XYZ file of N, CA and C in Angstrom:
366
model
N 4.966 25.060 95.289
C 3.804 25.501 95.909
C 3.099 26.792 95.669
N 4.175 27.948 95.786
C 3.839 29.248 95.682
C 3.571 29.502 94.319
N 4.139 28.810 93.532
C 3.838 29.025 91.995
C 2.384 28.571 91.673
N 2.048 27.116 92.065
C 0.534 27.083 91.922
C -0.117 27.842 92.339
N -0.091 28.401 93.661
C -1.034 29.436 94.178
C -1.083 30.764 93.316
N -0.084 31.083 92.763
C 0.209 32.375 91.952
C -0.689 32.102 90.899
N -0.562 31.082 90.255
C -1.140 30.575 88.790
C -2.550 30.676 89.084
N -3.009 30.056 90.294
C -4.552 30.029 90.435
C -5.072 31.479 90.764
N -4.450 32.394 91.471
C -4.738 33.579 91.652
C -5.035 34.370 90.258
N -3.998 34.231 89.451
C -3.966 35.015 88.148
C -5.063 34.426 87.371
N -5.085 32.962 87.312
C -6.588 32.647 86.539
C -7.710 33.130 87.038
N -7.881 33.333 88.446
C -9.216 33.705 88.721
C -9.323 35.152 88.473
N -8.311 36.038 88.553
C -8.493 37.356 88.275
C -8.597 37.652 86.915
N -7.945 36.899 85.918
C -7.949 37.292 84.522
C -9.186 37.294 84.059
N -9.385 38.297 82.776
C -10.693 38.327 82.082
C -10.961 37.201 81.258
N -10.010 36.308 81.001
C -10.453 35.025 80.239
C -11.675 34.273 80.911
N -11.925 34.398 82.100
C -12.866 33.813 82.954
C -14.464 34.320 82.430
N -14.402 35.260 81.799
C -15.735 35.572 81.206
C -16.181 35.087 79.960
N -17.257 34.747 79.727
C -17.860 34.111 78.626
C -18.071 35.072 77.783
N -17.816 34.870 76.667
C -18.258 35.810 75.403
C -19.560 35.413 74.950
N -19.998 36.131 74.096
C -21.673 36.049 73.705
C -22.035 34.965 72.916
N -20.839 34.647 71.920
C -21.123 33.393 71.122
C -21.091 32.089 72.056
N -20.193 31.866 73.000
C -20.512 30.875 74.000
C -21.567 30.781 74.771
N -22.239 32.058 75.098
C -23.349 32.041 75.847
C -24.682 31.638 74.926
N -24.587 31.837 73.618
C -25.726 31.189 72.890
C -25.460 29.918 72.317
N -24.138 29.390 72.269
C -24.003 27.882 72.167
C -24.530 27.189 73.038
N -24.069 27.472 74.408
C -24.738 26.694 75.605
C -26.160 26.869 75.754
N -26.609 28.274 75.343
C -28.081 28.110 75.621
C -28.837 27.326 74.734
N -28.475 26.978 73.605
C -28.852 26.189 72.617
C -28.793 24.524 72.950
N -27.520 24.420 73.520
C -27.288 23.057 73.918
C -28.064 22.729 75.152
N -27.977 23.754 76.145
C -28.757 23.422 77.217
C -30.266 23.077 77.075
N -30.958 24.058 76.279
C -32.329 23.815 76.014
C -32.623 22.642 75.357
N -31.938 22.328 74.555
C -32.192 21.077 73.746
C -31.949 19.791 74.518
N -30.893 19.722 75.231
C -30.649 18.691 76.233
C -31.753 18.512 77.295
N -32.046 19.673 77.775
C -32.961 19.681 78.890
C -34.361 19.310 78.464
N -34.978 19.722 77.463
C -36.262 19.306 76.703
C -36.027 17.908 76.359
N -35.326 17.367 75.825
C -35.024 15.987 75.434
C -34.856 15.106 76.577
N -34.554 15.441 77.692
C -34.564 14.629 78.920
C -35.794 14.508 79.489
N -36.306 15.602 79.610
C -37.778 15.831 80.164
C -38.696 14.732 79.388
N -38.592 14.853 77.836
C -39.544 14.155 77.051
C -39.131 12.631 77.079
N -37.794 12.560 77.150
C -37.457 10.990 77.082
C -37.961 10.417 78.605
N -37.965 10.855 79.572
C -38.525 10.586 80.826
C -39.971 10.258 80.744
N -40.640 11.169 79.931
C -42.315 11.003 79.657
C -42.474 10.094 78.771
N -41.820 9.746 77.598
C -42.091 8.975 76.617
C -41.429 7.694 76.623
N -40.119 7.642 76.998
C -39.120 6.518 76.685
C -39.097 6.234 75.064
N -39.013 7.484 74.207
C -39.228 7.449 72.730
C -37.797 8.376 72.546
N -36.968 7.794 72.042
C -35.290 8.459 71.875
C -35.479 9.456 70.651
N -35.941 8.864 69.537
C -36.071 9.773 68.376
C -37.041 11.111 68.566
N -38.126 10.705 69.260
C -39.359 11.934 69.403
C -38.670 12.847 70.206
N -38.041 12.398 71.316
C -37.651 13.382 72.498
C -36.267 14.004 71.930
N -35.315 13.683 71.221
C -34.115 14.131 70.562
C -34.905 15.143 69.383
N -35.518 14.937 68.555
C -36.055 15.874 67.658
C -36.797 17.055 68.216
N -37.542 16.770 69.276
C -38.392 17.776 69.714
C -37.411 18.807 70.505
N -36.302 18.253 71.077
C -35.606 18.773 72.039
C -34.777 19.620 70.944
N -34.477 19.243 69.908
C -33.491 20.113 68.709
C -34.344 21.325 68.230
N -35.604 20.852 68.173
C -36.643 21.879 67.464
C -36.992 23.176 68.707
N -36.817 22.641 70.068
C -37.214 23.659 71.033
C -35.875 24.468 71.167
N -34.665 23.981 71.030
C -33.361 24.829 71.130
C -33.387 25.959 69.979
N -33.650 25.256 68.677
C -33.505 26.164 67.524
C -34.811 27.218 67.482
N -35.746 26.763 68.004
C -37.181 27.896 68.126
C -36.684 28.708 69.320
N -35.840 28.361 70.496
C -35.761 29.492 71.414
C -34.578 30.440 70.848
N -33.767 30.080 70.069
C -32.689 31.018 69.477
C -33.618 31.789 68.249
N -34.583 31.335 67.751
C -35.162 32.180 66.636
C -36.085 33.207 67.166
N -36.847 32.839 68.436
C -37.717 33.611 69.021
C -36.890 34.532 69.760
N -35.899 34.212 70.498
C -34.904 35.230 71.031
C -34.355 36.227 70.182
N -33.906 35.880 68.976
C -33.403 36.902 67.875
C -34.393 37.814 67.237
N -35.429 37.080 66.811
C -36.372 37.689 65.962
C -37.365 38.644 66.768
N -37.760 37.873 68.014
C -39.094 38.617 68.808
C -38.256 39.626 69.645
N -37.230 39.231 70.564
C -36.943 39.838 71.531
C -35.845 41.033 71.065
N -35.110 40.816 70.095
C -33.938 41.568 69.435
C -34.799 42.694 68.543
N -35.268 41.871 67.492
C -35.713 42.640 66.315
C -37.186 43.280 66.546
N -38.117 42.707 67.085
C -39.412 43.190 67.014
C -39.362 44.143 68.585
N -38.997 43.445 69.607
C -39.210 44.390 70.767
C -38.112 45.410 70.894
N -37.035 45.274 70.085
C -35.846 46.054 70.204
C -35.217 46.196 71.322
N -35.053 45.191 72.267
C -34.390 45.055 73.520
C -32.964 44.601 73.475
N -32.292 44.335 72.255
C -31.080 43.749 72.112
C -30.798 44.163 70.639
N -29.612 43.401 70.301
C -28.947 43.511 69.022
C -29.227 42.418 68.211
N -29.901 42.463 67.021
C -30.206 41.492 66.275
C -28.983 41.009 65.605
N -28.596 39.788 65.661
C -27.505 39.222 64.892
C -27.791 37.606 64.261
N -27.435 37.563 63.147
C -27.743 36.059 62.474
C -26.611 35.114 62.938
N -25.525 35.904 63.344
C -24.481 35.089 63.775
C -24.895 34.162 65.024
N -25.743 35.021 66.044
C -25.889 34.566 67.324
C -26.863 33.467 66.839
N -27.809 33.847 66.168
C -28.764 32.864 65.678
C -28.348 31.455 65.328
N -27.237 31.731 64.431
C -26.524 30.513 63.914
C -25.921 29.544 65.205
N -25.199 30.430 66.075
C -24.518 29.707 66.959
C -25.568 29.099 67.979
N -26.658 29.457 68.108
C -27.722 28.937 69.291
C -28.054 27.664 68.246
N -28.251 27.682 66.890
C -28.725 26.404 66.265
C -27.509 25.413 66.209
N -26.199 25.909 66.259
C -25.106 24.976 66.396
C -25.213 23.994 67.528
N -25.350 24.965 68.695
C -25.588 24.536 70.056
C -26.675 23.351 69.965
N -27.675 23.619 69.522
C -28.762 22.500 69.618
C -28.585 21.331 68.538
N -27.870 21.613 67.558
C -27.161 20.425 66.653
C -26.336 19.778 67.489
N -25.494 20.129 68.156
C -24.484 19.619 68.927
C -24.928 18.611 69.921
N -26.211 18.835 70.447
C -26.868 18.061 71.500
C -27.087 16.707 70.909
N -27.523 16.690 69.517
C -28.073 15.306 69.078
C -26.917 14.370 69.121
N -25.632 14.145 68.569
C -24.873 13.164 68.809
C -24.490 12.838 70.365
N -24.556 13.890 71.087
C -24.258 13.760 72.697
C -25.475 13.016 73.128
N -26.629 13.316 72.984
C -27.752 12.470 73.420
C -27.767 11.062 73.186
N -27.516 10.769 71.669
C -27.626 9.467 71.288
C -26.424 8.592 71.835
N -25.320 9.240 72.080
C -24.289 8.304 72.487
C -24.630 8.128 73.994
N -25.151 9.083 74.847
C -25.265 8.636 76.305
C -26.306 7.618 76.306
N -27.547 7.812 75.502
C -28.447 7.008 75.833
C -28.244 5.347 75.108
N -27.295 5.645 74.026
C -26.853 4.323 73.583
C -26.011 3.491 74.672
N -25.285 4.171 75.340
C -24.107 3.711 76.466
C -24.951 3.098 77.518
N -26.226 3.838 77.927
C -26.935 3.367 79.008
C -27.726 2.149 78.554
N -27.988 1.781 77.392
C -28.610 0.753 77.099
C -27.676 -0.520 76.963
N -26.444 -0.278 76.506
C -25.325 -1.129 76.532
C -24.865 -1.537 77.860
N -24.989 -0.680 78.747
C -24.882 -0.897 80.155
C -25.620 -1.767 80.859
N -26.861 -1.914 80.456
C -27.931 -2.445 81.133
C -27.794 -4.202 80.551
N -27.171 -4.989 81.662
C -26.969 -6.243 81.081
C -27.918 -7.044 82.029
N -28.614 -7.742 81.264
C -29.624 -8.633 82.244
C -29.181 -10.035 82.684
N -28.729 -10.074 83.972
C -28.245 -11.422 84.320
C -29.332 -12.115 85.261
N -29.454 -13.481 84.825
C -30.470 -14.129 85.860
C -29.568 -14.652 87.058
N -30.269 -13.636 88.177
C -29.429 -14.034 89.419
C -29.855 -15.294 90.139
N -30.981 -15.947 89.645
C -31.636 -17.335 90.213
C -30.487 -18.541 89.876
N -29.966 -18.061 88.796
C -29.083 -19.294 88.238
C -28.036 -19.270 88.807
N -27.213 -18.348 89.483
C -26.050 -18.219 90.042
C -26.095 -18.079 91.682
N -27.257 -18.223 92.265
C -27.659 -17.800 93.633
C -26.583 -18.810 94.425
N -26.971 -20.080 94.224
C -26.268 -21.030 95.157
C -24.919 -21.550 94.624
N -23.889 -20.916 94.161
C -22.841 -21.430 93.604
C -21.705 -21.852 94.575
N -21.872 -21.249 95.620
C -20.933 -21.460 96.863
C -21.346 -22.644 97.796
N -22.465 -22.984 97.639
C -22.970 -24.209 98.482
C -22.562 -25.360 97.612
N -22.466 -26.685 98.593
C -22.229 -27.719 97.835
C -23.288 -28.881 98.439
């Protein structure tokens, strides 16, 4: 028990808990794409449209951040690698969203409950 507590304390204090810049850009692209896609899917029920607009919004956010915020306004350091990482996060959202929505469609099984209502009664 003491070893487990010691390991948990070391893990919470260690610098490995801090997220590096590439991870932030990846998760920002992923989060923006998934969030926009989820909102549009709730509004339109169109899977292809919501995924494509979600992807474009994630890529657009990365492009605007790198070119407008970093390069034009000079409030950060411009980096093409950060832009590519944000795009990769947006691209990663596509198969995740497709598989989640496909799973939800497969999970919906329509059972006629009236047919099986009086099975126990004779």
